[in-house]
Coordinates of C-alpha atoms and ligand atoms in Angstrom, one line a residue:
X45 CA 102.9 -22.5 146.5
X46 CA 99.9 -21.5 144.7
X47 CA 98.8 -18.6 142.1
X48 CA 96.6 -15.7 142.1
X49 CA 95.5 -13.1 139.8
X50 CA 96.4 -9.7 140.5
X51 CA 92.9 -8.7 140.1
X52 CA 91.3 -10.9 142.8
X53 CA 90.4 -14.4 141.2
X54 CA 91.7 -17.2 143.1
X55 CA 91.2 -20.6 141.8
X56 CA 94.2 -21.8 144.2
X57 CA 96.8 -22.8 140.7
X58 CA 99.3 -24.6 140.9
X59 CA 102.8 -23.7 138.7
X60 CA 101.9 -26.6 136.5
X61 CA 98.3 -25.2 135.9
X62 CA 99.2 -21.8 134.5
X63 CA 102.1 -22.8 132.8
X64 CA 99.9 -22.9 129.3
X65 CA 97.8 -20.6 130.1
X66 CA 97.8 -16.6 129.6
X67 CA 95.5 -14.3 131.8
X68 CA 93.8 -15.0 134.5
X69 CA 90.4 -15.8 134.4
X70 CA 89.3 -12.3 135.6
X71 CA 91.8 -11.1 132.5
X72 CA 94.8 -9.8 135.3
X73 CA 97.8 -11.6 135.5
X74 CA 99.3 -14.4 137.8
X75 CA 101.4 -14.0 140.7
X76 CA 102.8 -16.3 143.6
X77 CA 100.6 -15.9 146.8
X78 CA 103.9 -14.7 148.5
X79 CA 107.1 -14.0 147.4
X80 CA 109.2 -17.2 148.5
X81 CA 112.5 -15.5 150.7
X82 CA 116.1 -16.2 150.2
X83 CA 118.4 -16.8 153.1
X84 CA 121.8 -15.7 153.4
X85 CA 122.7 -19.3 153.9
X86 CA 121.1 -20.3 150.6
X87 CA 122.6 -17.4 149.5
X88 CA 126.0 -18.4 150.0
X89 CA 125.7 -22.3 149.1
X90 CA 124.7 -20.6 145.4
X91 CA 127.4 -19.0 145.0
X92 CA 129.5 -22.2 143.8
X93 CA 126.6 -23.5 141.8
X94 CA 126.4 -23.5 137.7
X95 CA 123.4 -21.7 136.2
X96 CA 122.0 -24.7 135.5
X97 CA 122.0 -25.9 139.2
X98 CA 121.3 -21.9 140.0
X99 CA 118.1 -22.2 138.1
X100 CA 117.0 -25.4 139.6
X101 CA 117.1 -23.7 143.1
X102 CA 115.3 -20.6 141.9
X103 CA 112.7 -22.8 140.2
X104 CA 111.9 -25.3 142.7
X105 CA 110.5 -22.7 145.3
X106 CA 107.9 -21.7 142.1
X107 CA 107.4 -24.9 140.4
X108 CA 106.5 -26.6 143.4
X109 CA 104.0 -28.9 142.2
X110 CA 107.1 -31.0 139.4
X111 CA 108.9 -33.5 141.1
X112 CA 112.0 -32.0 142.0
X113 CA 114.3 -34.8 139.8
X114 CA 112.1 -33.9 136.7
X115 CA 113.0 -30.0 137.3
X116 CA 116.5 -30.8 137.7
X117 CA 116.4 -32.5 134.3
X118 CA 114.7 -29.7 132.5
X119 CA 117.0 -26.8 133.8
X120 CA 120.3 -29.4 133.2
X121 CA 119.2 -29.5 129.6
X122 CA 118.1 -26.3 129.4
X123 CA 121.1 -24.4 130.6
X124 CA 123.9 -25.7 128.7
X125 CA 127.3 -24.0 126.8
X126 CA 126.0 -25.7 123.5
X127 CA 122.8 -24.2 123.5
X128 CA 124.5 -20.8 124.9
X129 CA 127.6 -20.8 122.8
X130 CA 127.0 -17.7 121.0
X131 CA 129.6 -16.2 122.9
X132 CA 132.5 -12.9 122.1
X133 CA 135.9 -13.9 122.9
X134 CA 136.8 -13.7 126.4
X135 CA 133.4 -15.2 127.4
X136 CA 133.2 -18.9 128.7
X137 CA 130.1 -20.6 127.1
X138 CA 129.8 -22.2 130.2
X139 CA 128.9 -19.0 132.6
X140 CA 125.5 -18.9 130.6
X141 CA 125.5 -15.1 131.2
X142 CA 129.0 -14.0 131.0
X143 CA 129.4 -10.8 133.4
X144 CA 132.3 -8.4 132.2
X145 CA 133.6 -4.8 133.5
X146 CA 133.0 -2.6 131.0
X147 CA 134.3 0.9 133.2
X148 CA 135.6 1.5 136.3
X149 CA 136.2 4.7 137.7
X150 CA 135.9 6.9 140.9
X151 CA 134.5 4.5 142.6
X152 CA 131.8 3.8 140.2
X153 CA 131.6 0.5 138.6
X154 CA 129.7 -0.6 135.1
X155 CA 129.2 -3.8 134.2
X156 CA 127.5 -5.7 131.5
X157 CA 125.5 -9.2 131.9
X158 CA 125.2 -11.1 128.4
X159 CA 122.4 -12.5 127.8
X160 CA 122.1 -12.9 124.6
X161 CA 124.2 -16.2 123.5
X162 CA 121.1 -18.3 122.8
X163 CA 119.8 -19.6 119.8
X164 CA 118.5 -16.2 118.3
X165 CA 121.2 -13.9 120.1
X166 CA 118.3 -11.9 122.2
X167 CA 117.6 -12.5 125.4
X168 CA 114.1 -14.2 125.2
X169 CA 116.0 -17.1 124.4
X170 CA 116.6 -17.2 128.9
X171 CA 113.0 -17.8 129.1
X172 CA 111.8 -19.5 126.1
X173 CA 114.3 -22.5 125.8
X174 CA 113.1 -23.3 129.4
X175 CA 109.6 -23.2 128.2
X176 CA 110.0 -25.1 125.5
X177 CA 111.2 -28.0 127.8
X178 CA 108.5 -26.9 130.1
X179 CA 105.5 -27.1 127.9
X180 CA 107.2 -30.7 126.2
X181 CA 106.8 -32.3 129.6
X182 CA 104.0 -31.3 130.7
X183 CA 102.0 -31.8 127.8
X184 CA 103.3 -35.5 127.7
X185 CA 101.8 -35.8 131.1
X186 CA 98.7 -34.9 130.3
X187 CA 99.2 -36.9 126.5
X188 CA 97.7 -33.4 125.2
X189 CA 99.1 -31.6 122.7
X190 CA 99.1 -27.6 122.0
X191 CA 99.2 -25.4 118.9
X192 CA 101.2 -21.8 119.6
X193 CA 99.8 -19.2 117.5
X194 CA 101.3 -16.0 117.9
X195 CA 102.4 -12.7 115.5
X196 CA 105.8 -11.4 115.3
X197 CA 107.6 -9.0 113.9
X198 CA 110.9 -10.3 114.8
X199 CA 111.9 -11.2 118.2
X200 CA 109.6 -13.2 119.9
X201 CA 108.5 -15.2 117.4
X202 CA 112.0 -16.5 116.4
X203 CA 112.6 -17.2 120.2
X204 CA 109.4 -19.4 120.2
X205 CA 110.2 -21.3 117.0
X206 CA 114.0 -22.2 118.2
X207 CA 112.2 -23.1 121.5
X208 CA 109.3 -25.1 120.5
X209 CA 111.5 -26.8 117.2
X210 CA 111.2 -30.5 116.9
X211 CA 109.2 -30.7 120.1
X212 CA 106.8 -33.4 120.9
X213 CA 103.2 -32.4 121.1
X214 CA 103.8 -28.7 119.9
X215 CA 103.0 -27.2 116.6
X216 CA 103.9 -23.3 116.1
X217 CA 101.9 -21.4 113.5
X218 CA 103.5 -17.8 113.4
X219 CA 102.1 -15.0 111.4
X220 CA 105.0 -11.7 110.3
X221 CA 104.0 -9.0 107.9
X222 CA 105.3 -9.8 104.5
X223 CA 108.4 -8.9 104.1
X224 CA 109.1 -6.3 106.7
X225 CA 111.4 -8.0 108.9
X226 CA 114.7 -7.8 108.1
X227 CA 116.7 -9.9 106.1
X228 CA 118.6 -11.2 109.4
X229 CA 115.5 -12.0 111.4
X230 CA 113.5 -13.2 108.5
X231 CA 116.6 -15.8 107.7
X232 CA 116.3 -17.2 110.7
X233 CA 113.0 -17.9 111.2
X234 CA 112.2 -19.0 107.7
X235 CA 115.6 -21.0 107.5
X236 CA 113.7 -23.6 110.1
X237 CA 113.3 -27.0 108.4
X238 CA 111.7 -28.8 111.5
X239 CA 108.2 -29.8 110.4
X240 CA 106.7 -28.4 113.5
X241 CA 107.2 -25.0 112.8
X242 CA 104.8 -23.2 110.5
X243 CA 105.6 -19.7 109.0
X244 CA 103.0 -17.6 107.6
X245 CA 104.4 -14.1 105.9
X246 CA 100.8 -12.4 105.7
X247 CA 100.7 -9.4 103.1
X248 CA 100.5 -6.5 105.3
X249 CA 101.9 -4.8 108.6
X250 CA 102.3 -6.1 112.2
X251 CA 99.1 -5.0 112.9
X252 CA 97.2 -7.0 110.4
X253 CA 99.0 -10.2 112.3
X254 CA 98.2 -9.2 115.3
X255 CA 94.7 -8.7 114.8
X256 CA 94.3 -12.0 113.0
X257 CA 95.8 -13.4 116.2
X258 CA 93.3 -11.2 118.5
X259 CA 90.1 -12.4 115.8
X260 CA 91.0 -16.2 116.0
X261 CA 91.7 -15.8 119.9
X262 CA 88.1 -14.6 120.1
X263 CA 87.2 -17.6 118.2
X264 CA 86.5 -20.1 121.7
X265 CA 85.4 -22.7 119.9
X266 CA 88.2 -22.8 117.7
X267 CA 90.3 -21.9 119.8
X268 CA 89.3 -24.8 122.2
X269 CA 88.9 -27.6 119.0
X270 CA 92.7 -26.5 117.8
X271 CA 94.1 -26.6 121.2
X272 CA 95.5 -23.1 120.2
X273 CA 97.9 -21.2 122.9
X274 CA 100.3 -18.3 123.0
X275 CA 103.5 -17.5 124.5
X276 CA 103.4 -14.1 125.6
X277 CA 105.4 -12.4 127.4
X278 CA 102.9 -12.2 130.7
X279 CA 103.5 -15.8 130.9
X280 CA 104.6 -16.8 134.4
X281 CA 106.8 -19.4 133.3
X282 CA 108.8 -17.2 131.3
X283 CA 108.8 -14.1 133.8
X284 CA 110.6 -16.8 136.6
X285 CA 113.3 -18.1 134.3
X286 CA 114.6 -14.4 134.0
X287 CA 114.6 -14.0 137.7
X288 CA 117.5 -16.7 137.5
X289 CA 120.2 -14.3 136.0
X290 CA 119.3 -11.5 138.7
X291 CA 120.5 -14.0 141.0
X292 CA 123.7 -14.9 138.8
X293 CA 124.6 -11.6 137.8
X294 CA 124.6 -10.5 141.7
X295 CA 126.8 -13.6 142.5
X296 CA 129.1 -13.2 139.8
X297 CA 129.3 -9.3 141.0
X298 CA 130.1 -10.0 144.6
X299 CA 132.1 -11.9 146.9
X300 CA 129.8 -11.3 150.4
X301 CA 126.5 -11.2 150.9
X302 CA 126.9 -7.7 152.4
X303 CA 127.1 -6.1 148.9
X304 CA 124.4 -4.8 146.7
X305 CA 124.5 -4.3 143.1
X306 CA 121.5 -2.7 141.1
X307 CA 121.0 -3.3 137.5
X308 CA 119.8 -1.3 134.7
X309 CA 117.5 -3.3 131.8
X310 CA 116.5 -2.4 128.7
X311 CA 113.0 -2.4 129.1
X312 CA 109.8 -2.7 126.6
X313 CA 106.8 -5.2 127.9
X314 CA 108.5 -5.1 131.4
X315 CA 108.3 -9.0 131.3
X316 CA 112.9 -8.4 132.6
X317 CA 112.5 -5.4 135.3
X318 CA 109.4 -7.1 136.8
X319 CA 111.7 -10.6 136.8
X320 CA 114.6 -8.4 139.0
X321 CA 111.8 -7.0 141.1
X322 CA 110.7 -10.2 141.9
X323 CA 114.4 -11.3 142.7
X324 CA 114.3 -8.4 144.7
X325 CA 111.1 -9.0 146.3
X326 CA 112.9 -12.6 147.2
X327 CA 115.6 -11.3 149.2
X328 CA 118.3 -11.0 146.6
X329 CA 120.6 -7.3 147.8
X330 CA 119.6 -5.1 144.8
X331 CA 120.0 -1.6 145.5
X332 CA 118.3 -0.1 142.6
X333 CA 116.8 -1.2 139.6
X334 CA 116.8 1.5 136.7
X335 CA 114.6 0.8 134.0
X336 CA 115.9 2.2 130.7
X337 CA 113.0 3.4 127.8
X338 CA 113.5 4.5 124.4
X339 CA 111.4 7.0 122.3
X340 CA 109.1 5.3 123.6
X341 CA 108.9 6.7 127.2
X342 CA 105.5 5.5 128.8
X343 CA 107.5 3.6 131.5
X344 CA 110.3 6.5 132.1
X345 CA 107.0 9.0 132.3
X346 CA 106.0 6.5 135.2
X347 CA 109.0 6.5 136.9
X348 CA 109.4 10.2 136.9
X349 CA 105.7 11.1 137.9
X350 CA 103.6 8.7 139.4
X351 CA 101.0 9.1 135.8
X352 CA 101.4 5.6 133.8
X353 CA 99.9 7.0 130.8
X354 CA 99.6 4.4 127.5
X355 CA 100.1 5.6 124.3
X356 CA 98.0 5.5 120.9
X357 CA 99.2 3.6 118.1
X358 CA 99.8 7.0 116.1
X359 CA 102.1 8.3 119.0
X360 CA 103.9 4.9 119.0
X361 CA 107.6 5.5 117.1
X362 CA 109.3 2.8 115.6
X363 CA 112.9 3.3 116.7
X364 CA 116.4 1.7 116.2
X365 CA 115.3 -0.5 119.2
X366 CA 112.7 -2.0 118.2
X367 CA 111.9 -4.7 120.8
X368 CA 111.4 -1.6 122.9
X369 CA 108.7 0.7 121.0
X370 CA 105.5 -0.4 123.1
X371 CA 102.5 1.5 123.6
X372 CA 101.7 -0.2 126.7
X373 CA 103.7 -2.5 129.0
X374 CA 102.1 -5.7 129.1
X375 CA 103.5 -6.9 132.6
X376 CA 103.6 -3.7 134.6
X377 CA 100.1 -4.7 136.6
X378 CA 102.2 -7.1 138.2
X379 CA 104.0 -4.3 139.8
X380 CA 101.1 -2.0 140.6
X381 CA 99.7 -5.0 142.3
X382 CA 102.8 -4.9 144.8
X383 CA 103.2 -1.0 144.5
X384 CA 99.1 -1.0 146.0
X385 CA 99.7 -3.5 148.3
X386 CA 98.2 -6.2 146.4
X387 CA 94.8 -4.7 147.0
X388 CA 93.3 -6.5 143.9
X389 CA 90.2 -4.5 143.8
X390 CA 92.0 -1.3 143.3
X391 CA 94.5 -3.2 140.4
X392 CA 90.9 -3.4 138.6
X393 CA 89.8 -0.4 139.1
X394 CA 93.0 1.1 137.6
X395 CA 93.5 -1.1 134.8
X396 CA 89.8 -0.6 134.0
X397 CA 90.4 2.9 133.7
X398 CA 93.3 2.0 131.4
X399 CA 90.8 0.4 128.9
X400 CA 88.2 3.2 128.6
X401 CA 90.7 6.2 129.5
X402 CA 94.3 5.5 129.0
X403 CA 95.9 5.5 132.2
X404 CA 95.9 6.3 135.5
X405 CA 97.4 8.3 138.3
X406 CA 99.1 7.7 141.6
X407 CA 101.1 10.7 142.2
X408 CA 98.7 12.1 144.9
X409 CA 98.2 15.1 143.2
X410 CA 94.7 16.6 143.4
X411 CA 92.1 14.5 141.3
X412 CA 94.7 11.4 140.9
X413 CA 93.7 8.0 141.6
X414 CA 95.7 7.5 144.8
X415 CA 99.2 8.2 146.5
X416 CA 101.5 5.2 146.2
X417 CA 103.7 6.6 144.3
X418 CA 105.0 8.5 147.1
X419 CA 106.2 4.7 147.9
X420 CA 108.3 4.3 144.9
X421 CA 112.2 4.4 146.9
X422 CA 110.8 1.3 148.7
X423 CA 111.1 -0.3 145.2
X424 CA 114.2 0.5 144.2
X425 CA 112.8 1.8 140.9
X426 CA 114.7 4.8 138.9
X427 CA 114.5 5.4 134.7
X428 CA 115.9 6.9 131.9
X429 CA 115.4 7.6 128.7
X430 CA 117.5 7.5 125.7
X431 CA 117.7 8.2 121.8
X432 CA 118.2 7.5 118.5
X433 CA 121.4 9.6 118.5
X434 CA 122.3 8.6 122.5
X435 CA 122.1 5.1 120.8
X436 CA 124.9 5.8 118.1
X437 CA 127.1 7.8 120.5
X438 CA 126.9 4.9 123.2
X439 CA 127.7 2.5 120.5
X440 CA 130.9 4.0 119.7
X441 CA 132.0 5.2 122.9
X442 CA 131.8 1.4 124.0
X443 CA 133.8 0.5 120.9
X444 CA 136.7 2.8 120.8
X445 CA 137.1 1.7 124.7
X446 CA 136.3 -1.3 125.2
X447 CA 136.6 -3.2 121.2
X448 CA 133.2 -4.1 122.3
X449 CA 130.0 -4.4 119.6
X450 CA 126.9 -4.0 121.3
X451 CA 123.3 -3.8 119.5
X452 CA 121.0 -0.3 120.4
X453 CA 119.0 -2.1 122.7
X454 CA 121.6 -2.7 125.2
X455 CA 123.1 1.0 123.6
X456 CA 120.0 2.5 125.3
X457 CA 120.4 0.3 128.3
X458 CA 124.3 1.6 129.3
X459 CA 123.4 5.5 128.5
X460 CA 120.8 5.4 131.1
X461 CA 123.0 3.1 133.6
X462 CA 126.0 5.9 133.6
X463 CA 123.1 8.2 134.5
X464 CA 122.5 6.3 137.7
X465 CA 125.6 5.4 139.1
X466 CA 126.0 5.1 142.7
X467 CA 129.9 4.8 144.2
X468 CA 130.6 1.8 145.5
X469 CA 127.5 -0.2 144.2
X470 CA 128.3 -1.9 140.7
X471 CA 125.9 -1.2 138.2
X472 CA 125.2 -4.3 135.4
X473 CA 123.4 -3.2 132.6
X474 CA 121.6 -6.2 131.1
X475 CA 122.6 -7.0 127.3
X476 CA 119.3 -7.9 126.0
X477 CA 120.6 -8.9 122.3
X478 CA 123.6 -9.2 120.2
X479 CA 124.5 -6.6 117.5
X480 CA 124.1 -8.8 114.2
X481 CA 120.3 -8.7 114.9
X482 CA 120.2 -4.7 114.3
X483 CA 123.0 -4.5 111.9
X484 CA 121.5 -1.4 109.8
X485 CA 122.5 1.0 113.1
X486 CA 125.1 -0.8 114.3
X487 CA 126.8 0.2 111.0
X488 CA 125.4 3.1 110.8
X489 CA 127.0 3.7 114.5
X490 CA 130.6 2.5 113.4
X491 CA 131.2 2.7 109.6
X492 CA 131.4 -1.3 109.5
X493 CA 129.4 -4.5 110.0
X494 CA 128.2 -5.8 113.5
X495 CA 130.1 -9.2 114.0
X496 CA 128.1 -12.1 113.8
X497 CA 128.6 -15.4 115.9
X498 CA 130.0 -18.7 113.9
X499 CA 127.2 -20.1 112.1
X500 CA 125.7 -16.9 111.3
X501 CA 127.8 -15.8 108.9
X502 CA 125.3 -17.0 105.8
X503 CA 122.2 -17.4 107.0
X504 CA 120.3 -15.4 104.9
X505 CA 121.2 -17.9 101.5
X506 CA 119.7 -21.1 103.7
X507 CA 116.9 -22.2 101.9
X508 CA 113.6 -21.1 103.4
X509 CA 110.4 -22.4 104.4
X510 CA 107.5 -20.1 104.7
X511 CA 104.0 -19.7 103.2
X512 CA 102.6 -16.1 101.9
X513 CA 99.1 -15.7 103.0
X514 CA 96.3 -12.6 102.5
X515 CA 95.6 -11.1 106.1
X516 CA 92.2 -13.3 105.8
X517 CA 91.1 -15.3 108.8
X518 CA 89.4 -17.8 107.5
X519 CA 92.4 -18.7 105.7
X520 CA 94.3 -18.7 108.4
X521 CA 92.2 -20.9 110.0
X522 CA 91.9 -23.5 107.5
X523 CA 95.7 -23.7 107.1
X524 CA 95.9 -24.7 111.0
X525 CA 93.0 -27.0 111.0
X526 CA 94.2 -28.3 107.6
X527 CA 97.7 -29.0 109.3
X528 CA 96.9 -30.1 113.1
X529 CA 94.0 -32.9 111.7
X530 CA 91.8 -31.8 114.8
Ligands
LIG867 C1 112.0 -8.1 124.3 C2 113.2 -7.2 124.3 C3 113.4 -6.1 125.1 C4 112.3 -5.7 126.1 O1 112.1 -6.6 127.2 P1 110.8 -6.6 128.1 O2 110.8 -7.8 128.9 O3 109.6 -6.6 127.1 O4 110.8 -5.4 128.9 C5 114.5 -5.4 125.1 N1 115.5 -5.7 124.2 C6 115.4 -6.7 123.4 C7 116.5 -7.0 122.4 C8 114.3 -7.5 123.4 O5 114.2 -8.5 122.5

């Protein structure tokens, strides 16, 4: 198995090679050479198998080039109830991703897939605790050693930090806007001790980080001398441990192989949908797979009309689901690479015309940039869109029925899931965080506190452990050089 870039370069990488990497070296973004295919035999012998062992099999037809006993090692300590054990009552830490009913009626079933029992109850914990074990091995391989430098402003960057903690070989530096996170997210980032992990709260907004980050990344040869890396969400490695749960959730679902399910999914970057396409892609029986926007409707526009159509900053809302208000979705050119055929030169064509005119068009309407759309069904794909107020009412629906708290991310996810029901299919709706993390609507929804898991209940009085910095490069720079030695 070997990688290529959805915009033509082929330098014949193996998993291990683009594992610490980001783009492509033609700037588009990995993919396997083929899809590997699932059998119905293998199908059926993972049916009995825990997730650990689940992701194991999924992994090994990727990861080809890690001895198969070292693979089994990582997932086995990756995939275990104590590092999962954020879980409501009624869910066994063990299942990983505990799949529940939440309605069943006329035929029409609704189910809900948690993913969110990690470390920082969100569901980049799938993906990053894996590449935290990942990146430790390989980099003792290679004795090398990497420094992750990455903006947050809340998610991501605390999934990296409980990932990468106390890890040999790693060093994260992570830059958030001073505070503007919330108390929640901010406690548990800054409440990390382990020498490894660096926080920087920069005075000034999201932006400011993540321009420092692009400045410094532009910086090759300090970039090169600090060994500096990211762990964004186009990274393969991360994108394949979330095709995992596709698998599980389907298993969990069904008892034959003759069934389908689809699944709806909270969607932002597109780093989850892309992973059940690629599950799909493998063989798995999904029927359809409905991605779910906020506000922020780029994707949902897509889905409806063939025009994929980025927004500016200014036309960008900040919403009560945060992780979802993107202007652009960073992994969707791996599905126009599929959607086109994987005719690479067309992929950067299109993504060209992204850069210098915001989008492009493949409805086949007069003047568009080609007709695939028309192909869409073969896909699977269906959307939604769903709102500040769609949020609140989900939230309490789901309560007074079910005693269930669920945050506005996966709110957004079960309003457009009811909207695509299909009898006889179940529907799981992908919980893609916990409610503590977005208390302010979650209260706001229900007149009382989102429950938080044991362990959370005082985080925000740990001690903490952060720096305050101006958004000034060069200082930024000399606090990582000052603190790797290099
Ligand atoms: C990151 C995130 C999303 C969006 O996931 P993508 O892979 O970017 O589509 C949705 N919900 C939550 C809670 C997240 O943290």
């Amino acid at each position: 198995m070997h990688y290529v870039s959805t915009r033509g370069h082929d330098g014949h990488a193996s998993f291990s090679e683009i594992l610490l990497g980001g783009l492509a070296p033609d700037g588009g973004l990995f993919l396997p050479e083929i899809y590997p295919r699932v059998t119905p035999d293998e199908l059926t012998q993972w049916r009995s198998l825990s997730y650990a062992d689940l992701a194991f099999e999924v992994l090994k037809k990727f990861a080809t080039d890690i001895p198969e006993s070292d693979l089994g090692a990582l997932t086995s300590k990756t995939y275990t109830s104590t590092v999962y054990r954020n879980c409501r009552s009624g869910e066994k830490a063990d299942d990983i991703t505990p799949l529940r009913t939440l309605e069943k009626q006329d035929g029409n079933t609704l189910m809900l897939q948690s993913l969110s029992n990690g470390p920082t109850l969100a569901f980049k914990d799938m993906a990053m605790q894996l590449l935290g074990n990942l990146f430790e091995y390989t980099l003792a391989k290679q004795h090398a050693e990497l420094n992750i430098f990455g903006a947050t402003s809340g998610d991501t960057g605390s999934a990296a930090e409980y990932a990468m903690r106390g890890k040999k070989g790693i060093r994260v530096f992570m830059l958030s806007p001073h505070q503007r996170m919330s108390a929640f997210q901010t406690a548990q980032m800054f409440s990390l001790q382990d020498p490894n992990i660096f926080n920087i709260a920069v005075r000034g907004v999201f932006d400011d980080c993540q321009d420092m980050v692009k400045a410094v990344s532009n910086d090759l040869a300090f970039k090169a001398k600090q060994k500096i890396g990211t762990v964004n969400s186009i990274n393969w490695a991360r994108v394949v441990a979330q095709v995992v749960y596709y698998f599980r959730g389907y298993l969990a679902a069904t008892t034959s192989n003759e069934q389908k399910v689809s699944f709806t999914v909270p969607s932002g970057n597109f780093g989850n949908v892309c992973a059940g396409h690629i599950a799909r892609m493998m063989g798995l029986p999904v029927d359809k797979l409905v991605v779910a926007t906020n506000e922020n409707d780029v994707l949902h526009e897509f889905f409806r009309t063939g025009v994929y159509r980025v927004r500016k900053s200014a036309e960008t809302y900040h919403t009560s689901s945060p992780s979802m208000d993107i202007s652009k979705a960073s992994n969707f050119e791996r599905f126009i690479f599929d959607l086109l055929g994987r005719d690479s030169a067309r992929v950067k064509a299109l993504f060209a015309k992204v850069e210098h005119s915001g989008g492009f068009d493949l409805s086949g309407a007069a003047g568009s940039d080609g007709d695939e759309f028309k192909q869409i069904g073969q896909y699977g794909f269906l959307s939604g869109r769903s709102l500040h107020a769609d949020r609140l009412r989900t939230i309490r629906e789901v309560f007074a029925a079910q005693g269930l708290m669920i945050d506005t991310h996966t709110a957004d996810g079960i309003k457009v899931a009811r909207e695509n029901l299909t009898p006889g299919v179940p529907m799981i709706v992908l919980e893609t965080a916990l409610p503590a993390k977005f208390n302010e609507t979650v209260s706001e929804a229900l007149g009382r506190d989102a429950e938080r898991p044991a362990g959370f209940e005082n985080i925000e009085s740990l001690p903490q452990r952060f720096e305050v910095m101006n958004a000034d490069v060069d200082a930024i720079k000399a606090f990582i050089s000052n603190h790797t030695g290099l």
